[in-house]
Short mmCIF file of C-alpha atoms in Angstrom, two decimals:
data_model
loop_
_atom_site.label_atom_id
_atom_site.label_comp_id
_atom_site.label_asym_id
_atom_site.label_seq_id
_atom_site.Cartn_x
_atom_site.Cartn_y
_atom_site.Cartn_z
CA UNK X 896 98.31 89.87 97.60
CA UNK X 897 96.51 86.33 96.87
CA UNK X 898 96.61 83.24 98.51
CA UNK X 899 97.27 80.78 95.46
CA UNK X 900 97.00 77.23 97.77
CA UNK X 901 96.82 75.35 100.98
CA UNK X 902 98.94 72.83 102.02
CA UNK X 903 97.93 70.60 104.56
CA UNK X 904 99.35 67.68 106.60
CA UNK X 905 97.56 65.96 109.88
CA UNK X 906 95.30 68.86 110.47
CA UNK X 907 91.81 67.93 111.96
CA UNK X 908 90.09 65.68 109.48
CA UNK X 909 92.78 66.22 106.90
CA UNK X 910 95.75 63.71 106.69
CA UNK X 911 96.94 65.59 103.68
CA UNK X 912 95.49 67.88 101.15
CA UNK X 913 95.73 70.43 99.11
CA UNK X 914 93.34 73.36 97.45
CA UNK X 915 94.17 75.90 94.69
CA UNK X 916 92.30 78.78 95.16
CA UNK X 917 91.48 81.56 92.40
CA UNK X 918 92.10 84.91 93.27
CA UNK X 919 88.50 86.15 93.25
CA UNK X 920 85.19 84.17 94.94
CA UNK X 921 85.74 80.34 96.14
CA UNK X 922 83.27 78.10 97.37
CA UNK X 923 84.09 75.17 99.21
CA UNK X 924 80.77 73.43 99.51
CA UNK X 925 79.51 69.52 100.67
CA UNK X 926 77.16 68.03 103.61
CA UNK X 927 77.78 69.00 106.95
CA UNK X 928 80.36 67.46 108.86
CA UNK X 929 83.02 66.49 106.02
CA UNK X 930 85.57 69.56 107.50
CA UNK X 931 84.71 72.45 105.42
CA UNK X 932 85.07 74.68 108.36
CA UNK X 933 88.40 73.14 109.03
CA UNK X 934 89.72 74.39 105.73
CA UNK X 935 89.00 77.88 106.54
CA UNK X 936 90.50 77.53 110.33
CA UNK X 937 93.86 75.98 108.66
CA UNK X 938 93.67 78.83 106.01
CA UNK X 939 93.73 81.00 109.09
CA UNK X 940 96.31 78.66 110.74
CA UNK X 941 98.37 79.23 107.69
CA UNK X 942 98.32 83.13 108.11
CA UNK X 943 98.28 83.90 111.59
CA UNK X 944 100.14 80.96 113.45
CA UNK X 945 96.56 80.74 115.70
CA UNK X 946 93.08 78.97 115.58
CA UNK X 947 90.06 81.11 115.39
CA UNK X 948 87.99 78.05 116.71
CA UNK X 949 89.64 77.13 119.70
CA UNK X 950 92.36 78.23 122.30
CA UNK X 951 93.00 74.33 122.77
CA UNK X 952 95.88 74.32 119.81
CA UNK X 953 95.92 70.56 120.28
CA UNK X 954 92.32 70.28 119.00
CA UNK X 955 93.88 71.03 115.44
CA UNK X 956 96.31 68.17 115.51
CA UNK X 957 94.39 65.35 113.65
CA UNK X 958 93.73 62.32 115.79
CA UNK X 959 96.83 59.65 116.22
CA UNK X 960 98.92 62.24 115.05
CA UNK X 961 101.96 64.11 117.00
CA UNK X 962 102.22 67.24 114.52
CA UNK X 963 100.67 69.36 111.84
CA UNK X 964 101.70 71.66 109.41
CA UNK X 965 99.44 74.32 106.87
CA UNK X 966 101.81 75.57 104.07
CA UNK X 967 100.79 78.77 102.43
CA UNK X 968 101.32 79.94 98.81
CA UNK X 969 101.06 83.47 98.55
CA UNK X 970 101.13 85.41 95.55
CA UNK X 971 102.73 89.39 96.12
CA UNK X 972 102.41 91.09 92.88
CA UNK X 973 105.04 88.78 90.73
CA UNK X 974 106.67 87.65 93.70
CA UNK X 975 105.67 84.10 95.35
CA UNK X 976 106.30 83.45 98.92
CA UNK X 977 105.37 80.33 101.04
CA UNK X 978 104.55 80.85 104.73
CA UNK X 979 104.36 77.49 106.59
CA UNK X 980 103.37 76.97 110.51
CA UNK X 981 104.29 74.14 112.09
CA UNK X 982 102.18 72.82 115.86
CA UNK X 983 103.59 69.61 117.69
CA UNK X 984 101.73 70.23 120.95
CA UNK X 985 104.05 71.23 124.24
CA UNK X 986 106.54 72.84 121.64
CA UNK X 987 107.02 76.05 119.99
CA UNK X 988 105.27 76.62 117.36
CA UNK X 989 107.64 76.37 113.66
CA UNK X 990 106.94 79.38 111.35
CA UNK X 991 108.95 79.71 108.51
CA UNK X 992 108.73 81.90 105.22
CA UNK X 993 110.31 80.73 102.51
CA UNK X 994 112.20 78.38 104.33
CA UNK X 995 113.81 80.82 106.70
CA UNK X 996 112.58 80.65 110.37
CA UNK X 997 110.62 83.98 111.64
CA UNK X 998 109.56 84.71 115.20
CA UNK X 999 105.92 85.79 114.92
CA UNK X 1000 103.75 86.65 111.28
CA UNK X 1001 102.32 89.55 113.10
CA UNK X 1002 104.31 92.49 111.18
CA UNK X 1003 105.60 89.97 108.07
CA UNK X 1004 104.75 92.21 104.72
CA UNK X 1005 104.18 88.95 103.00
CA UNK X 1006 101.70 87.46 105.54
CA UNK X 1007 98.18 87.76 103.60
CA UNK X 1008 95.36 89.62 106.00
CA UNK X 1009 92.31 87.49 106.49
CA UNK X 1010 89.10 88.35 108.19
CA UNK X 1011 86.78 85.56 109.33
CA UNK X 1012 82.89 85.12 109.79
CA UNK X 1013 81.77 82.09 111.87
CA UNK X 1014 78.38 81.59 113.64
CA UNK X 1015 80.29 81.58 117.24
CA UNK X 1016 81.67 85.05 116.55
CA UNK X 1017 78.30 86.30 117.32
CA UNK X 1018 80.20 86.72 120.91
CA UNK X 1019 81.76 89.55 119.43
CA UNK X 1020 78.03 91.23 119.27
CA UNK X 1021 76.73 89.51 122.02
CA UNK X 1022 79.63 88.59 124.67
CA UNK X 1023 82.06 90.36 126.82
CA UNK X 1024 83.53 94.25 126.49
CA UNK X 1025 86.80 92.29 126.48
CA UNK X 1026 86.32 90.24 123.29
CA UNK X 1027 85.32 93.81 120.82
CA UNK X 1028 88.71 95.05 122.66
CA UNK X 1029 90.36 92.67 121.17
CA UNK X 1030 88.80 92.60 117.74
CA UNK X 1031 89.71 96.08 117.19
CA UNK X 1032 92.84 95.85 118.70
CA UNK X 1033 93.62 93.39 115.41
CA UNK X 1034 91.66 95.97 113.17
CA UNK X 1035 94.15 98.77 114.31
CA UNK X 1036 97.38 96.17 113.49
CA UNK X 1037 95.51 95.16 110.34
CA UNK X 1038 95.67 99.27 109.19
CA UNK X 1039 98.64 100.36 110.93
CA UNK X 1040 100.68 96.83 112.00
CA UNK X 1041 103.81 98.86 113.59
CA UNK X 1042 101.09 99.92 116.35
CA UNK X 1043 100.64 96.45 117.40
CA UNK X 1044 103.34 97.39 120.05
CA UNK X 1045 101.15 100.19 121.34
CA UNK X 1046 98.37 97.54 122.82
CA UNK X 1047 101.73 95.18 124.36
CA UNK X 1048 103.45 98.17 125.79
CA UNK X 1049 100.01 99.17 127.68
CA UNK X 1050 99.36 95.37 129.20
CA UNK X 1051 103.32 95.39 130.21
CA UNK X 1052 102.63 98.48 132.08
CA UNK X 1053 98.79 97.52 133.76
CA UNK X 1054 100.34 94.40 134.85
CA UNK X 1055 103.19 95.92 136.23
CA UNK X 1056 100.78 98.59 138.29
CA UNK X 1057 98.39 95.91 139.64
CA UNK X 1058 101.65 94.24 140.48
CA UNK X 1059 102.89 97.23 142.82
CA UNK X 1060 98.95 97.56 144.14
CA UNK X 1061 99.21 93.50 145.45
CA UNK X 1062 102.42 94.51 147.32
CA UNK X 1063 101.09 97.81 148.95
CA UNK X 1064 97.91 95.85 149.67
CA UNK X 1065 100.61 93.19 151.85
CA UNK X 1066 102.16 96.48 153.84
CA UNK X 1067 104.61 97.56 150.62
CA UNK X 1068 105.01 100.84 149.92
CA UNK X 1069 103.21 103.42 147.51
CA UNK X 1070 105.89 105.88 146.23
CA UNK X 1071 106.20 104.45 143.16
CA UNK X 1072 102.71 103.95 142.26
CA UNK X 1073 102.47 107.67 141.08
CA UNK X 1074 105.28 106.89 138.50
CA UNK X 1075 103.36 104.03 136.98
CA UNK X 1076 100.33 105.94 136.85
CA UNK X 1077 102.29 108.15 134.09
CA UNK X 1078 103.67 104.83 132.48
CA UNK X 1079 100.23 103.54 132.31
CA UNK X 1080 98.66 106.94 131.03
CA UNK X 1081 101.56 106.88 128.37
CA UNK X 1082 100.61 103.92 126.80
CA UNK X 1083 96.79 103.77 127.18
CA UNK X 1084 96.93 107.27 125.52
CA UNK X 1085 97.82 106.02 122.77
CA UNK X 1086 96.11 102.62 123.00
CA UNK X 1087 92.27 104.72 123.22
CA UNK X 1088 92.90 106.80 120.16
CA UNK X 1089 94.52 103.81 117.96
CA UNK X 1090 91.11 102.44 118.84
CA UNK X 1091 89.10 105.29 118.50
CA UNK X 1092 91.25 106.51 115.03
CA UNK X 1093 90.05 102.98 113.55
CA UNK X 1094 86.47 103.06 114.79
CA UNK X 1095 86.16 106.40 112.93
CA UNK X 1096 87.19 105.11 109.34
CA UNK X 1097 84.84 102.04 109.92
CA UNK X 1098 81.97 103.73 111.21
CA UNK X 1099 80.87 105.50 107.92
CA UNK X 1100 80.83 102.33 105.98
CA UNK X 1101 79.55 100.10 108.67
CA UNK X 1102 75.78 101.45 108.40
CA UNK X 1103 75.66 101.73 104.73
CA UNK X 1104 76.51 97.68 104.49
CA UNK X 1105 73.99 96.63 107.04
CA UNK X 1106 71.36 98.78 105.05
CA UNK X 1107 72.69 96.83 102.35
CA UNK X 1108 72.18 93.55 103.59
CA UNK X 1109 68.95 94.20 104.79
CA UNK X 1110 69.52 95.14 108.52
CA UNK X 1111 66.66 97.82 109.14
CA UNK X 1112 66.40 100.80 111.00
CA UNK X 1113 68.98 102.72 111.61
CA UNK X 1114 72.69 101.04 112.02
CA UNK X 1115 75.38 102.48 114.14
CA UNK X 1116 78.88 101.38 115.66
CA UNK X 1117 80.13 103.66 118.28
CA UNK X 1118 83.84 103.78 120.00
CA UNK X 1119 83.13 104.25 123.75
CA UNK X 1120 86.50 105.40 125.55
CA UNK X 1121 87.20 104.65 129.55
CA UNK X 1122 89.04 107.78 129.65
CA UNK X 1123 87.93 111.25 127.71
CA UNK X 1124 91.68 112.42 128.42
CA UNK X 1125 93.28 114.99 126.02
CA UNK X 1126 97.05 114.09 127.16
CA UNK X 1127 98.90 111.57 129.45
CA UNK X 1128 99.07 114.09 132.13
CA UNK X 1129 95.26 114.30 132.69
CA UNK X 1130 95.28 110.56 131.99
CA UNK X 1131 97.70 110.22 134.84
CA UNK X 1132 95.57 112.55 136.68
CA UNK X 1133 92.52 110.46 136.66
CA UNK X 1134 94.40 107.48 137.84
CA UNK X 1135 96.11 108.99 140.91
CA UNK X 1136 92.24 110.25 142.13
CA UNK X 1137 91.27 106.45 142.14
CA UNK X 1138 94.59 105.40 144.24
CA UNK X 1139 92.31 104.52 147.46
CA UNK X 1140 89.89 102.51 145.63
CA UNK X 1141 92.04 100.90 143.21
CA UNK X 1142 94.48 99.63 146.69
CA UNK X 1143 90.82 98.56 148.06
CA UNK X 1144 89.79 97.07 145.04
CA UNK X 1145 92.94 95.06 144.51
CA UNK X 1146 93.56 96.21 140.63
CA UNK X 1147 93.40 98.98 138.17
CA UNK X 1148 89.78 100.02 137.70
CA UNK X 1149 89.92 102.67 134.79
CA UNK X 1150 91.91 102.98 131.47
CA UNK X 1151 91.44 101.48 127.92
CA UNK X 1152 91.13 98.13 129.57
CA UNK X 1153 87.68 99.09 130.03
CA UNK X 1154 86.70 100.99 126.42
CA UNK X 1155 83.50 99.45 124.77
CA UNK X 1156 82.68 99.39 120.98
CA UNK X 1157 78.71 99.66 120.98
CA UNK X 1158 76.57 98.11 117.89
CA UNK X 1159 73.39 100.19 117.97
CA UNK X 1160 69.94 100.40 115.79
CA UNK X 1161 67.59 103.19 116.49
CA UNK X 1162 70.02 104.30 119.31
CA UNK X 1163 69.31 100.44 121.11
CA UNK X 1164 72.47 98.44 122.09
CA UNK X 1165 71.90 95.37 119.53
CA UNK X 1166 73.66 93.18 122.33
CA UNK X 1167 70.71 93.59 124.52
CA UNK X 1168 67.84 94.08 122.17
CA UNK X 1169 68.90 92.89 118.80
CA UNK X 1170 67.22 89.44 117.39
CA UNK X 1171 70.02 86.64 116.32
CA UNK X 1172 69.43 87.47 112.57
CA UNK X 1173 70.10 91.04 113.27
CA UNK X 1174 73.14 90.35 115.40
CA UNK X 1175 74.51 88.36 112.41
CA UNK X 1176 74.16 90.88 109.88
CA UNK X 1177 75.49 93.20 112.13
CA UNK X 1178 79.02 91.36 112.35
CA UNK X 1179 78.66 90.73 108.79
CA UNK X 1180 78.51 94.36 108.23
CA UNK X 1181 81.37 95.09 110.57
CA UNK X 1182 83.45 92.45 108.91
CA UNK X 1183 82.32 94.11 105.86
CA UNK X 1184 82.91 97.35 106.46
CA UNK X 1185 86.57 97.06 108.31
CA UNK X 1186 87.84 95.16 104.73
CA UNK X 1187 86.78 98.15 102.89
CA UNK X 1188 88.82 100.14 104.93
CA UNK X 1189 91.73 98.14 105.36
CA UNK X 1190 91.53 97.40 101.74
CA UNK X 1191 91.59 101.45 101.12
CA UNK X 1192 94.68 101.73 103.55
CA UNK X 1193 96.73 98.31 102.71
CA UNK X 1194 96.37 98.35 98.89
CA UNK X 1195 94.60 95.25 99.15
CA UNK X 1196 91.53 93.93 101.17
CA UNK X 1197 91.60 91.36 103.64
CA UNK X 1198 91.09 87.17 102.63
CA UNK X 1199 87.52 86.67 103.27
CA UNK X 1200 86.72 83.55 105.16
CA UNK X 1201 82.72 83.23 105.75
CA UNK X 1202 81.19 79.81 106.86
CA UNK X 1203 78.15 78.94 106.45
CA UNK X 1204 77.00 82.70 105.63
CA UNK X 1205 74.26 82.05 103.27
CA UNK X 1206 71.95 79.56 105.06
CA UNK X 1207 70.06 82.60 107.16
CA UNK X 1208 70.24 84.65 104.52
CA UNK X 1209 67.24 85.31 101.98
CA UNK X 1210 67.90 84.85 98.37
CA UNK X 1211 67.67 88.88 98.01
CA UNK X 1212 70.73 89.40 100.54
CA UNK X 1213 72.74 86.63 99.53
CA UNK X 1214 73.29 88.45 96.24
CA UNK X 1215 73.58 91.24 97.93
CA UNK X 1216 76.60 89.70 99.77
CA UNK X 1217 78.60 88.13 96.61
CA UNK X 1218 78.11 91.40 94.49
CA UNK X 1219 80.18 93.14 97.81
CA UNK X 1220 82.47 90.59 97.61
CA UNK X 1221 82.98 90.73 94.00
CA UNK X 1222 84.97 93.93 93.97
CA UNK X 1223 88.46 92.06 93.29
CA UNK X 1224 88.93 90.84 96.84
CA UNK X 1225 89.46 87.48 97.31
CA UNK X 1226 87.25 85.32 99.65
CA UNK X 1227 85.83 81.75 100.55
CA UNK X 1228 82.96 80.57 101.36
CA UNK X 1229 81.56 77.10 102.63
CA UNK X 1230 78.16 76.02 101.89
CA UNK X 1231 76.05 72.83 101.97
CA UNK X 1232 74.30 73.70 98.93
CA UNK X 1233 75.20 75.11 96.02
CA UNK X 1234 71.78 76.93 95.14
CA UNK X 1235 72.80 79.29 97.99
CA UNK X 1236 75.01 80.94 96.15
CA UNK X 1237 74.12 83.21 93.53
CA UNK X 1238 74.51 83.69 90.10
CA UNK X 1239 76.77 86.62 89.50
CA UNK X 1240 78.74 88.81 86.49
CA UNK X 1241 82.19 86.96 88.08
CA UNK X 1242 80.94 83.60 88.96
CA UNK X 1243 82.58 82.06 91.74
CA UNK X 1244 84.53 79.05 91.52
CA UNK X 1245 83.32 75.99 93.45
CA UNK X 1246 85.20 73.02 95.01
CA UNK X 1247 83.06 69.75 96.63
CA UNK X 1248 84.65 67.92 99.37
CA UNK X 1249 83.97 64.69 101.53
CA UNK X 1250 85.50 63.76 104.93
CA UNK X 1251 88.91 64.13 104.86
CA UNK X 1252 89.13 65.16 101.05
CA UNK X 1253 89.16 68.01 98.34
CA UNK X 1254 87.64 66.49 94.90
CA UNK X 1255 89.06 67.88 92.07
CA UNK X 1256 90.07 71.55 91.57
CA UNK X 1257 88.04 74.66 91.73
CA UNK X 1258 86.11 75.26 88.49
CA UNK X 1259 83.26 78.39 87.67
CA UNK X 1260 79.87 77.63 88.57
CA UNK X 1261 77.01 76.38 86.63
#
């Protein structure tokens, strides 16, 4: 599946625009501050029906405007599709493919996968528990999307038990926590080893791409479960021997809502004791490494979307990073200068833009 061109209208900088893109390496490069970045968030936009800048949706509506829209063209073998996503701010958002309206792009067969690389996602190294949850929580819909219902299914349930343990906690009564604890156990069950089936076909690759791209010592990702488990019973087990502190504490205390995915080298957690550079690489390499193994299970790798990748990278590991790239995935890249990107068998093709707008078409490198 390729992404053949973006469509855009009142989005950020962007009044209206569009870029072709090739179905190989594209390189969207000019000084900072003209909205490269923006391309790749309405890119996203376009494919996901969410930001992966902001959870202010508003922020994406350019200024004096009332509504945006990102059309996608999407190549599928010989069949073309267009995905479109309308946002007018306080409304529902409009997503349509090929003209017919669709609830949610989620599960859509003919919604392109993208993965994205931006200097805030260093959170996902350094932040909360909460955020690498959630990132694999999209890897495991990403290789298996009809699972996505496993991860709802589980925070319907947790809600509904910290519901019950507010009421008990204001004189309610506790019979029916015991039947939510088997509810819960149900679901999270399944939730841990979604996670922990993913982490396993990422965590070969994941070290051999950091060694690649020059992260040294010794790289490792680890799936750390809440619960060690074997069926819902014993799941349900453990949760009715934390009853009393669970009513003191006020809320569920134990279950997948408290796994951890831990980025190591040498055996040391790189959130604690890993250098910026080294945290970048490291979420390079996961990036990496999870597109190779979606690739291997979709038929077809993930859209890469990298900004700014190349400017703390040395001219070694930069080619490093394009000849991973150039395997017949499709990515883009935004640079503010050219001479940061390699010369490579499969050159990629570059586009130059200003504020507000795309000059000419893509075209190979010099």
């Amino acid at each position: 599946m390729v992404i053949e061109a973006i469509h855009l209208r009142e989005f950020r900088t962007y009044e209206s625009a569009t870029l072709q893109l090739t179905a190989s390496t594209n390189v969207i490069h000019g000084p900072n501050g003209v909205g490269k970045t923006n391309l790749l968030e309405a890119l996203y936009f376009g494919c996901t029906a969410r930001s992966c800048r902001t959870s202010n949706e508003r922020e994406m509506v350019r200024f004096d405007a009332r509504t945006t829209r990102v059309e996608v063209d999407v190549l599928d073998g010989t069949e073309k599709h267009r995905i479109a996503v309308g946002l007018t701010p306080g409304d529902p958002k409009l997503i349509e493919i090929d003209g017919a309206d669709v609830e949610r792009l989620a599960e859509h067969p003919f919604r392109p996968l993208v993965s994205v690389f931006l200097p805030d996602r260093l959170e996902l190294i350094k932040g909360t528990p909460a955020l690498r949850r959630a990132h694999l929580d999209q890897v495991v819909t990403g290789l298996w999307p009809s699972r996505a219902k496993t991860r709802l299914a589980y925070a319907q349930a947790l809600a509904q038990r910290n519901a019950l343990i507010a009421r008990v906690r204001h004189g309610g009564s506790s019979g029916s926590l015991a039947a939510w604890d088997m509810e819960l156990a149900r679901h999270g069950i399944a939730l841990r080893d979604d996670r922990a089936a993913a982490c396993e076909l990422i965590a070969p690759r994941f070290p051999l791409i950091a060694e690649q791209l020059g992260l040294t010592g010794a790289a490792t990702l680890r799936f750390r479960p809440r619960s060690e488990a074997q069926t819902a019973e014993e799941f349900a087990a453990e949760l009715a021997e934390r009853h009393d502190s669970d009513l003191q504490r006020g809320f569920t205390q134990h279950g997948p809502h408290r796994d951890e995915l831990l980025f190591q080298r040498d055996g040391r957690d790189l959130r604690a004791y890993g250098s910026q550079g080294e945290q970048r690489l490291a979420l390079l390499s996961l990036l990496l490494a999870e597109r190779e193994v979606i690739g291997a299970q979709r038929g077809a790798p993930p859209v890469m979307l990298l900004d700014d990748v190349m400017s703390e990278l040395d001219a070694d590991r930069r080619e490093r990073l394009i000849s991973i790239l150039d395997d017949g995935g499709q990515s883009l890249i935004t640079t503010t200068d050219l001479a940061h990107i390699p010369s490579v068998a499969n050159k990629p093709a570059t586009v130059q833009i200003s504020p507000g707008a795309i000059h000419g078409g893509l075209r190979a490198a010099a």
